[in-house]
Every structure is written in structure tokens, then in C-alpha cells.
Amino acid sequence: MARRSSMLGYVMWLAGAVAVSAAHAQSVTEWQTQQAAAEAKADRIMAEADRHKGLLTQYMTMREGYASDDSRAFRMIFGQYIGWYLSFLGDYPLATQSFSIAQPPRPDDRPSPLESGYTARPALEAIPELASNYQIVLLNEAHNIAMTRSLTVALLSRLYAQGFRYFAAETLSQSDTQLQTRGYPTVDSGFYTQEPVYAEMVRTALKLGYKVVAYEANSDAISPDQREAEQARHLYERVFKQDPHARLVINAGYEHIVKSGIYLGGQSMAEHLYKLTGASMLAIDQTTMYPHPSRQDDHPYYTAVMKQLHPDAPIVFVDAKGKPWSQRPAYDVTVFFPPEKLERGRPTWLTLWGLRRPYLVSADGCDGHYACLVEARYSNECPDAVPADRMLLDLQPMVVSISGIKAYSSTQGVPSGYLYLRPGSYRLSFVVAGDKVQERTTIVVPQTP
């Protein structure tokens, strides 16, 4: 369970918050009892899926489990689980639909950047400039919203140019001792690295020359604060103990990177790390200002910024003195992602803000067998490497529904689709029921369109 423990405590905390709003219909105790049962059932289904080796079969098991129970408590918990797998398969819009955290105004929100003298700047330009004065850059993500890790991939080369040489990712497994020499993640490198954009983040760091560090706590049988402290201790021992002046980029989930305040009854990994190192930290929040499936769930600041500025790439706000804006005091910078645009059912942010381009692939290789998983691996990587991109083509609808809102798979009935790939050579595979490879072929993505 360690591979996914990073989010469960946060999910249950959110569930408790939802219980307050549900109290008018049922007691908080009743809601918590339903959630405990839902979590136990979700864990059983996921354990059953894990007994299968292939990702497609795992997903189909999860999909059947999702359809078996439409209760609100189960869909809230299991929607998170199946959202992970939908992102692994490349159905990013449905992954977002399956589990979405509303962003209402909070008491500690700072005034809107539109009303307090800040100017919008491209995040890819501003963040490296801001990072030049810090020893540690902390970037967070929403685990089932791969858009929130897309900017990090593009930032890595610019942060490397600023002198950062270490990259740490929460999901990485310490048992994959060959990751650094191999140069790319495999199915055994971690949990969230099964999602292609996360894998591309790790692969990019390795290719640039970063030393990549796994820092997850070793045990689940500890309190949230003990887990945060253990993560920080691993980072200290594996980076700063040997290299006190090291410059480190960290990718973590949600509030592991807050620099102040109470986190799950204790302190965050970032707070514990500061106590050990005293290093200057730039904390960048990417988990609030992104487009939600329901516009009503967007933060009012997000709605206003999109309406006024219409950005087509991630932006941040900086004042005349170069100080960045953040929504909350616990962070230094807040990233605003543009509205999602789909082409053939897939989001265009998969270009990773200029690193990749769309490559049209026909479903002919599926030979009429659906669901069909299309995967593109770099030609110089092994068969168990995490693909550079993958997409699921399916004629049967996958439906997600929470609180009566229904959404269907974005690639349902699509006879072809775009894979998003860097220029280069790839092995293309078409995987069908039983994780059988129906066809393999080689493609080359040219340097110019």
C-alpha cells in the first residue's frame, strides 16, 4: 500500500470536510461509517486488480468495480482510485471527471492578483527566474490531474540551467536501484510513474543529468506527521548530508510542500525538511487554479483571470518588485493553468507546453478489438518501460457519476486519435483483452511538422 499512501490521508481529510456539508441529510457519524466501508471495498477491488499483471486488465477490473456501486460514499473514494488508472491509460478528461476537488474561496486567500498590482507572466519564464535565489524548489500536483505535472516537465531543463542538480519524486520506489543508470522508469519504478506524463518527468530529469532521488517513507504503520518527518529525513540523508549546498527540485502531492501551518495534525514534509537543512525554499502550488469539470468548482479568482486574460499557457503573477503572488500564505507562487482544449478527445496540453507534438494514429491496429490500448515507447527502451504516451480507444462507454453528474470516456467511439510525442523513433503497440498485443509497428515523429 505504500505506493499510493501519499494521497489516502488527504482524501479521508477531504471526506471529513464533505461530511460537514452532508450533515443536513445524515449524521457525520453515519457518513464516516459509510466512508470507512467504502474505503474497505475500494481497497478490495484494487487488490483484485493488482493481481493482474497488465494495465488494461487491471483497469477493466477497476471499471467493473466502479459500476457495481453507485453510492455517494463509494464513488467519492473509488473515483479517486479509478481516476489514477484513467490517467495511466491516457484518458485525462475522464480522470478529472472521476475525482475533482472544488476550490471555493478560503478565509486565508490573499486578495486577487487582478486587484492588487500584479502582472501576469508566463510560468516557464518567471519560475526559473524566481528559483535562482533558492536552494530548494517545491512543486506539487493533484495525482489524478496530470495537467498539474505537465509544467514541471517543461521547467526541468530551465531549472537545470539555474544550477539545480537533484530531482526527488514522492512516488519513486527505493527498490528500483537501476533507475539512474537505466535512464527511464519501468512499471516497477513507482505507482504514479505509470502515468506517461509523470514517467516523462522522471525520464527528462535523468536525460538532463539530474541525480534522481526516491524519498518515500518505508512504512504505512506510522502517523501522518511521522511519515512527513521520515520523508524529510530521507531527503536530508540522500542529498544534503553528502552535499550541503545541493540544489534540489521536489515533486510531491498536494500539501506536502506547504511551508507553514498544520498539515494532517502535524507538519508537512517541507516544514520538517527546513528544520533539518535550513535551506531556502520556493513552494509552488499547482493544485488549485486549474479547470474543473464543473465551472462552479473553479475558484472565483481562476474564473476572473481566465475571463480577463485568456492565457493559452500556464501563468503566474509577479508585482513590480519581482515578488510572486500566491493564493495562500503557505505557498510562494500559485500557477494558473489555461482552460483545457480537446482534439480527437485528448487535451492539447499534452504537448507539454512545446516539447511534444500530436501524431495521428489509426485504430486499424486494434483489428476491431475493443477496449484497445495504444502505446508508444521510445525505440531504445525496454518492453516494460512506461510509454511516452498511451491512449485508450473504446466503443463501450465508461461512465463516471458523482452526485448525479455523468461523463463519458473522451475516446469512446473514436476510430483514431493523437498521441503526443517528442521527435524520434517509437515502437507502437496495440493491446486488447487479456493484455494481448494485437499489433506492433515502428513510427518516426519528424523534427518538423
XYZ file of C-alpha atoms in Angstrom:
449
model
C 0.000 0.000 0.000
C 2.975 2.339 0.353
C 2.888 3.188 -3.322
C -0.422 5.066 -3.009
C -0.358 6.095 0.644
C 0.648 9.629 -0.314
C -2.929 10.592 -1.061
C -5.197 8.477 1.137
C -4.797 10.559 4.269
C -5.594 13.677 2.295
C -8.609 12.012 0.659
C -10.015 10.998 4.026
C -9.451 14.519 5.340
C -11.431 15.858 2.373
C -14.109 13.278 3.018
C -14.411 14.543 6.563
C -14.839 18.068 5.259
C -17.571 16.903 2.891
C -19.279 15.248 5.841
C -19.968 18.681 7.281
C -21.880 19.715 4.159
C -23.694 16.382 4.133
C -24.758 16.682 7.764
C -28.132 18.142 6.856
C -29.058 14.817 5.236
C -27.380 12.429 7.663
C -25.238 12.495 10.764
C -21.497 12.913 10.485
C -21.075 9.559 12.213
C -23.267 7.805 9.642
C -21.319 9.425 6.809
C -17.988 8.406 8.300
C -19.232 4.833 8.737
C -20.273 4.717 5.082
C -16.908 6.060 4.038
C -14.988 3.520 6.088
C -16.972 0.745 4.398
C -16.422 2.366 1.003
C -12.678 2.572 1.558
C -12.529 -1.090 2.587
C -14.462 -2.113 -0.520
C -12.311 0.100 -2.747
C -9.159 -1.471 -1.320
C -10.516 -4.981 -2.009
C -11.285 -4.129 -5.631
C -7.889 -2.531 -6.118
C -6.161 -5.547 -4.569
C -8.055 -7.764 -7.018
C -6.949 -5.554 -9.908
C -3.355 -5.673 -8.694
C -3.337 -9.454 -9.029
C -3.355 -8.943 -12.793
C -0.108 -8.000 -14.465
C -1.343 -5.974 -17.426
C -2.602 -2.408 -17.066
C -5.586 -2.904 -19.377
C -6.870 -5.886 -17.394
C -6.293 -4.005 -14.143
C -8.360 -1.126 -15.474
C -11.200 -3.341 -16.670
C -11.350 -4.899 -13.182
C -11.477 -1.428 -11.640
C -14.128 -0.360 -14.123
C -16.372 -3.274 -13.229
C -15.907 -2.472 -9.553
C -16.847 1.149 -10.130
C -20.047 0.155 -11.925
C -21.021 -2.202 -9.086
C -21.773 0.539 -6.553
C -23.233 3.967 -7.237
C -23.425 5.116 -3.625
C -22.058 8.585 -2.943
C -19.507 7.425 -0.374
C -18.103 4.702 -2.629
C -17.945 6.887 -5.717
C -16.100 9.579 -3.748
C -13.422 7.157 -2.564
C -13.200 4.858 -5.563
C -13.489 7.730 -8.018
C -10.016 8.736 -6.824
C -8.701 5.215 -7.374
C -10.095 4.759 -10.849
C -9.009 8.304 -11.706
C -5.416 7.205 -11.227
C -5.899 4.343 -13.689
C -7.725 6.505 -16.211
C -4.738 8.862 -16.173
C -2.375 5.893 -16.571
C -4.345 4.947 -19.706
C -4.245 8.463 -21.107
C -7.937 9.331 -20.683
C -7.170 12.551 -18.877
C -10.574 14.253 -19.185
C -12.353 11.285 -17.598
C -9.670 11.003 -14.916
C -10.503 14.588 -13.987
C -14.229 13.864 -14.002
C -13.849 10.853 -11.723
C -12.432 12.828 -8.794
C -12.482 16.591 -8.603
C -11.805 18.817 -5.603
C -13.870 22.001 -5.646
C -11.976 25.233 -4.950
C -14.246 27.625 -3.053
C -12.834 30.813 -1.523
C -10.945 30.277 1.741
C -10.536 32.585 4.729
C -6.765 32.734 4.207
C -6.958 33.616 0.498
C -4.915 36.637 -0.406
C -6.604 39.390 -2.481
C -6.969 38.592 -6.165
C -3.832 39.292 -8.237
C -6.039 41.218 -10.647
C -6.856 43.714 -7.908
C -3.548 44.062 -6.083
C -0.936 45.338 -8.526
C 0.387 42.091 -10.008
C 1.249 41.362 -13.635
C 0.763 38.004 -15.332
C 3.876 36.328 -16.697
C 4.454 33.000 -18.489
C 5.231 30.461 -15.780
C 8.004 28.919 -17.869
C 9.856 32.245 -17.821
C 9.055 33.552 -14.354
C 9.564 30.439 -12.211
C 13.214 29.798 -13.219
C 13.997 33.454 -12.522
C 12.376 33.217 -9.100
C 14.151 29.922 -8.394
C 17.586 31.455 -8.925
C 17.535 32.713 -5.332
C 16.550 29.411 -3.697
C 18.224 26.130 -2.792
C 15.052 24.016 -2.978
C 12.135 24.295 -5.401
C 8.960 22.501 -4.291
C 6.274 21.747 -6.889
C 3.041 19.966 -6.044
C 0.446 18.126 -8.110
C -3.047 16.658 -7.939
C -2.388 12.976 -8.503
C -5.241 12.237 -10.933
C -4.883 15.577 -12.768
C -1.823 15.082 -14.968
C -2.094 18.652 -16.232
C -0.730 19.694 -12.814
C 2.552 17.902 -13.546
C 2.865 18.972 -17.194
C 4.535 22.295 -16.393
C 7.117 20.605 -14.170
C 8.355 18.540 -17.116
C 8.952 21.680 -19.143
C 10.577 23.501 -16.208
C 13.251 20.882 -15.549
C 15.659 21.990 -18.284
C 15.361 25.636 -17.214
C 15.933 24.794 -13.568
C 18.938 22.681 -14.548
C 20.341 25.749 -16.301
C 19.945 27.595 -12.970
C 22.187 25.038 -11.262
C 19.715 22.518 -9.844
C 21.208 19.017 -9.987
C 18.942 16.845 -7.820
C 15.346 15.827 -8.539
C 13.157 13.999 -5.994
C 9.765 12.447 -6.707
C 7.470 11.207 -3.975
C 6.179 8.194 -5.902
C 9.529 6.584 -6.717
C 10.237 3.140 -5.315
C 13.508 2.706 -3.455
C 13.664 -0.880 -4.749
C 14.327 0.319 -8.311
C 18.059 0.662 -7.800
C 18.795 0.718 -11.553
C 16.683 3.759 -12.410
C 19.601 6.204 -12.572
C 21.777 4.018 -14.819
C 18.898 2.741 -16.934
C 17.699 6.258 -17.668
C 13.926 5.772 -17.703
C 11.151 4.422 -15.451
C 9.591 0.972 -15.820
C 6.370 -0.459 -14.436
C 8.246 -1.201 -11.185
C 9.674 2.292 -10.659
C 6.687 3.644 -8.745
C 2.919 3.969 -8.687
C 2.127 7.350 -10.240
C 5.024 6.928 -12.684
C 2.747 4.512 -14.540
C 1.119 7.680 -15.889
C 3.070 8.697 -19.016
C 3.492 12.400 -18.172
C 4.920 11.520 -14.746
C 7.209 8.979 -16.421
C 8.278 11.671 -18.869
C 9.076 13.949 -15.922
C 11.435 11.358 -14.437
C 12.880 10.431 -17.842
C 13.512 14.108 -18.627
C 15.302 14.656 -15.323
C 17.534 11.645 -15.968
C 18.379 12.718 -19.503
C 19.255 16.229 -18.359
C 21.711 14.870 -15.804
C 19.824 15.228 -12.524
C 20.506 12.749 -9.756
C 17.028 11.323 -9.180
C 16.091 10.575 -5.563
C 13.388 8.339 -4.048
C 12.341 9.568 -0.625
C 9.039 7.925 0.325
C 8.597 6.686 3.904
C 9.184 2.951 4.268
C 6.183 2.068 6.429
C 2.450 2.715 6.386
C 2.139 1.951 10.092
C 3.022 5.498 11.170
C 1.141 8.719 11.801
C 0.904 11.352 9.056
C 3.401 13.578 10.880
C 5.851 10.693 11.299
C 5.554 9.945 7.597
C 6.290 13.558 6.676
C 9.278 13.566 9.013
C 10.608 10.328 7.529
C 10.316 11.688 4.005
C 12.259 14.788 5.034
C 14.895 12.662 6.762
C 15.376 10.583 3.606
C 15.867 13.745 1.562
C 18.389 15.067 4.047
C 20.327 11.798 4.180
C 20.305 11.160 0.430
C 21.019 14.713 -0.716
C 22.134 17.278 1.842
C 24.150 15.104 4.194
C 26.592 14.422 1.341
C 26.152 17.758 -0.450
C 25.116 20.581 1.921
C 24.972 23.110 -0.919
C 22.905 20.885 -3.207
C 20.101 22.479 -5.192
C 17.047 20.264 -5.268
C 13.752 20.124 -7.190
C 10.983 18.169 -5.429
C 7.714 16.934 -6.928
C 5.099 15.955 -4.330
C 1.356 15.672 -3.884
C -0.858 18.467 -2.641
C 0.069 19.985 0.737
C 3.254 18.022 1.391
C 5.020 21.208 0.261
C 3.324 23.826 2.463
C 5.911 25.897 4.331
C 3.734 26.762 7.329
C 0.597 25.726 9.166
C -0.897 22.454 10.357
C -0.896 19.548 7.904
C -2.918 16.428 8.825
C -2.464 17.171 12.510
C 1.283 17.758 12.260
C 3.804 19.377 9.948
C 4.429 18.919 6.241
C 7.431 17.254 4.649
C 8.664 20.725 3.631
C 8.495 22.018 7.211
C 10.387 19.001 8.516
C 12.988 19.368 5.752
C 13.543 23.018 6.628
C 14.218 22.076 10.252
C 16.895 19.627 9.068
C 18.565 21.837 6.459
C 17.664 25.491 6.967
C 17.663 25.694 3.160
C 15.728 28.419 1.347
C 12.599 27.024 -0.314
C 10.341 28.190 -3.135
C 6.944 26.470 -2.794
C 4.852 26.423 -5.977
C 1.180 25.430 -5.780
C -0.277 23.823 -8.926
C -3.360 22.187 -7.365
C -5.983 24.935 -7.126
C -6.049 27.119 -10.239
C -6.831 24.622 -12.984
C -10.050 23.984 -14.945
C -12.527 21.726 -13.134
C -15.164 19.539 -14.820
C -17.841 21.846 -13.421
C -17.098 25.545 -13.755
C -18.914 26.004 -10.437
C -15.976 24.219 -8.774
C -13.418 26.694 -10.113
C -12.070 29.243 -7.664
C -13.553 32.728 -8.324
C -10.038 34.089 -8.895
C -9.479 31.464 -11.580
C -12.739 32.357 -13.314
C -11.886 36.062 -13.286
C -8.316 35.573 -14.536
C -9.391 33.332 -17.416
C -12.176 35.731 -18.410
C -9.884 38.756 -18.411
C -6.564 37.376 -19.702
C -7.417 34.287 -21.829
C -3.999 32.625 -21.383
C -3.019 29.694 -23.598
C -0.165 28.526 -21.354
C 0.414 28.425 -17.570
C 0.895 31.814 -15.933
C 1.962 33.214 -12.574
C 1.658 36.731 -11.162
C 4.553 38.958 -10.086
C 4.492 42.501 -8.666
C 6.694 45.456 -9.659
C 9.377 44.390 -7.153
C 9.518 40.869 -8.524
C 7.569 39.282 -5.643
C 5.272 36.466 -6.803
C 1.617 36.096 -5.848
C 0.244 33.053 -4.077
C -3.328 32.270 -3.171
C -2.373 31.252 0.368
C 0.476 32.269 2.696
C 1.755 28.677 2.984
C 2.971 28.870 -0.639
C 5.163 31.335 -2.517
C 3.716 31.012 -6.018
C 0.378 29.877 -7.483
C 0.228 28.616 -11.066
C -2.854 29.284 -13.224
C -3.401 26.671 -15.945
C -5.391 27.616 -19.062
C -8.733 26.032 -19.932
C -8.416 22.559 -21.400
C -8.817 22.137 -25.159
C -9.509 18.734 -26.699
C -8.593 17.423 -30.139
C -9.954 13.986 -31.016
C -10.828 13.553 -27.357
C -7.366 14.311 -25.954
C -6.094 17.528 -24.312
C -3.662 19.714 -26.204
C -1.620 20.445 -23.046
C -0.074 17.033 -23.771
C 2.366 18.960 -25.940
C 3.928 19.716 -22.527
C 3.961 23.370 -23.491
C 6.010 22.948 -26.642
C 8.109 19.828 -26.035
C 5.907 17.396 -27.995
C 3.593 17.376 -30.983
C 0.460 15.426 -31.940
C 0.917 12.284 -34.033
C -2.250 10.822 -35.556
C -2.675 7.078 -35.019
C -5.397 4.987 -36.616
C -7.235 2.291 -34.654
C -6.619 -0.156 -37.517
C -4.011 -1.884 -35.367
C -6.765 -2.825 -32.918
C -8.234 -5.026 -35.683
C -11.743 -4.412 -34.401
C -10.959 -5.477 -30.819
C -12.003 -3.066 -28.056
C -11.111 -1.827 -25.493
C -7.786 -1.184 -27.242
C -4.803 0.428 -25.562
C -2.406 2.212 -27.934
C 1.095 2.692 -26.507
C 4.187 4.442 -27.884
C 7.560 3.542 -26.333
C 10.895 5.039 -27.235
C 12.599 2.594 -29.587
C 15.728 2.397 -27.419
C 13.824 1.450 -24.246
C 12.814 -1.993 -22.994
C 9.309 -3.515 -23.331
C 8.461 -2.818 -19.667
C 9.367 0.888 -19.938
C 6.497 3.240 -19.207
C 5.341 4.562 -22.607
C 5.969 8.119 -23.694
C 2.209 8.308 -24.282
C -0.764 5.993 -24.468
C -4.453 6.309 -25.234
C -7.449 4.044 -24.734
C -9.791 3.556 -27.676
C -13.099 2.001 -26.676
C -16.521 1.555 -28.248
C -18.197 0.809 -24.907
C -18.789 3.845 -22.680
C -17.050 4.207 -19.367
C -19.363 6.361 -17.297
C -18.371 8.227 -14.157
C -21.023 9.780 -11.979
C -20.798 11.612 -8.679
C -23.803 13.452 -7.256
C -25.806 12.781 -10.393
C -23.282 14.283 -12.829
C -22.383 11.854 -15.615
C -19.443 11.916 -18.011
C -18.303 9.506 -20.708
C -14.904 8.447 -21.891
C -13.475 11.106 -24.190
C -12.275 8.492 -26.718
C -15.438 6.416 -26.868
C -16.178 5.513 -30.480
C -13.100 7.382 -31.770
C -11.508 5.408 -34.666
C -8.231 7.294 -34.370
C -6.525 9.707 -32.042
C -3.477 11.807 -31.318
C -0.514 10.544 -29.378
C 1.701 13.382 -28.147
C 5.379 12.632 -28.717
C 8.769 14.290 -28.988
C 10.569 13.924 -32.333
C 12.176 10.485 -32.564
C 11.585 6.779 -33.143
C 8.946 4.780 -31.256
C 7.596 1.242 -31.019
C 3.815 1.354 -31.310
C 1.735 -1.400 -29.669
C -1.991 -2.132 -29.781
C -3.073 -4.038 -26.653
C -6.503 -5.704 -26.363
C -8.379 -8.019 -23.974
C -6.156 -10.251 -21.887
C -3.365 -7.754 -22.440
C -2.688 -9.398 -25.778
C -0.580 -7.324 -28.168
C -2.624 -7.279 -31.361
C -0.050 -5.475 -33.479
C 3.374 -3.822 -33.212
C 4.915 -1.324 -35.564
C 7.594 1.377 -35.602
C 6.886 5.058 -36.197
C 9.121 8.096 -36.546
C 7.980 11.532 -35.394
C 9.834 14.074 -37.559
C 11.688 17.103 -36.246
C 9.351 19.422 -38.140
C 5.596 19.005 -38.687
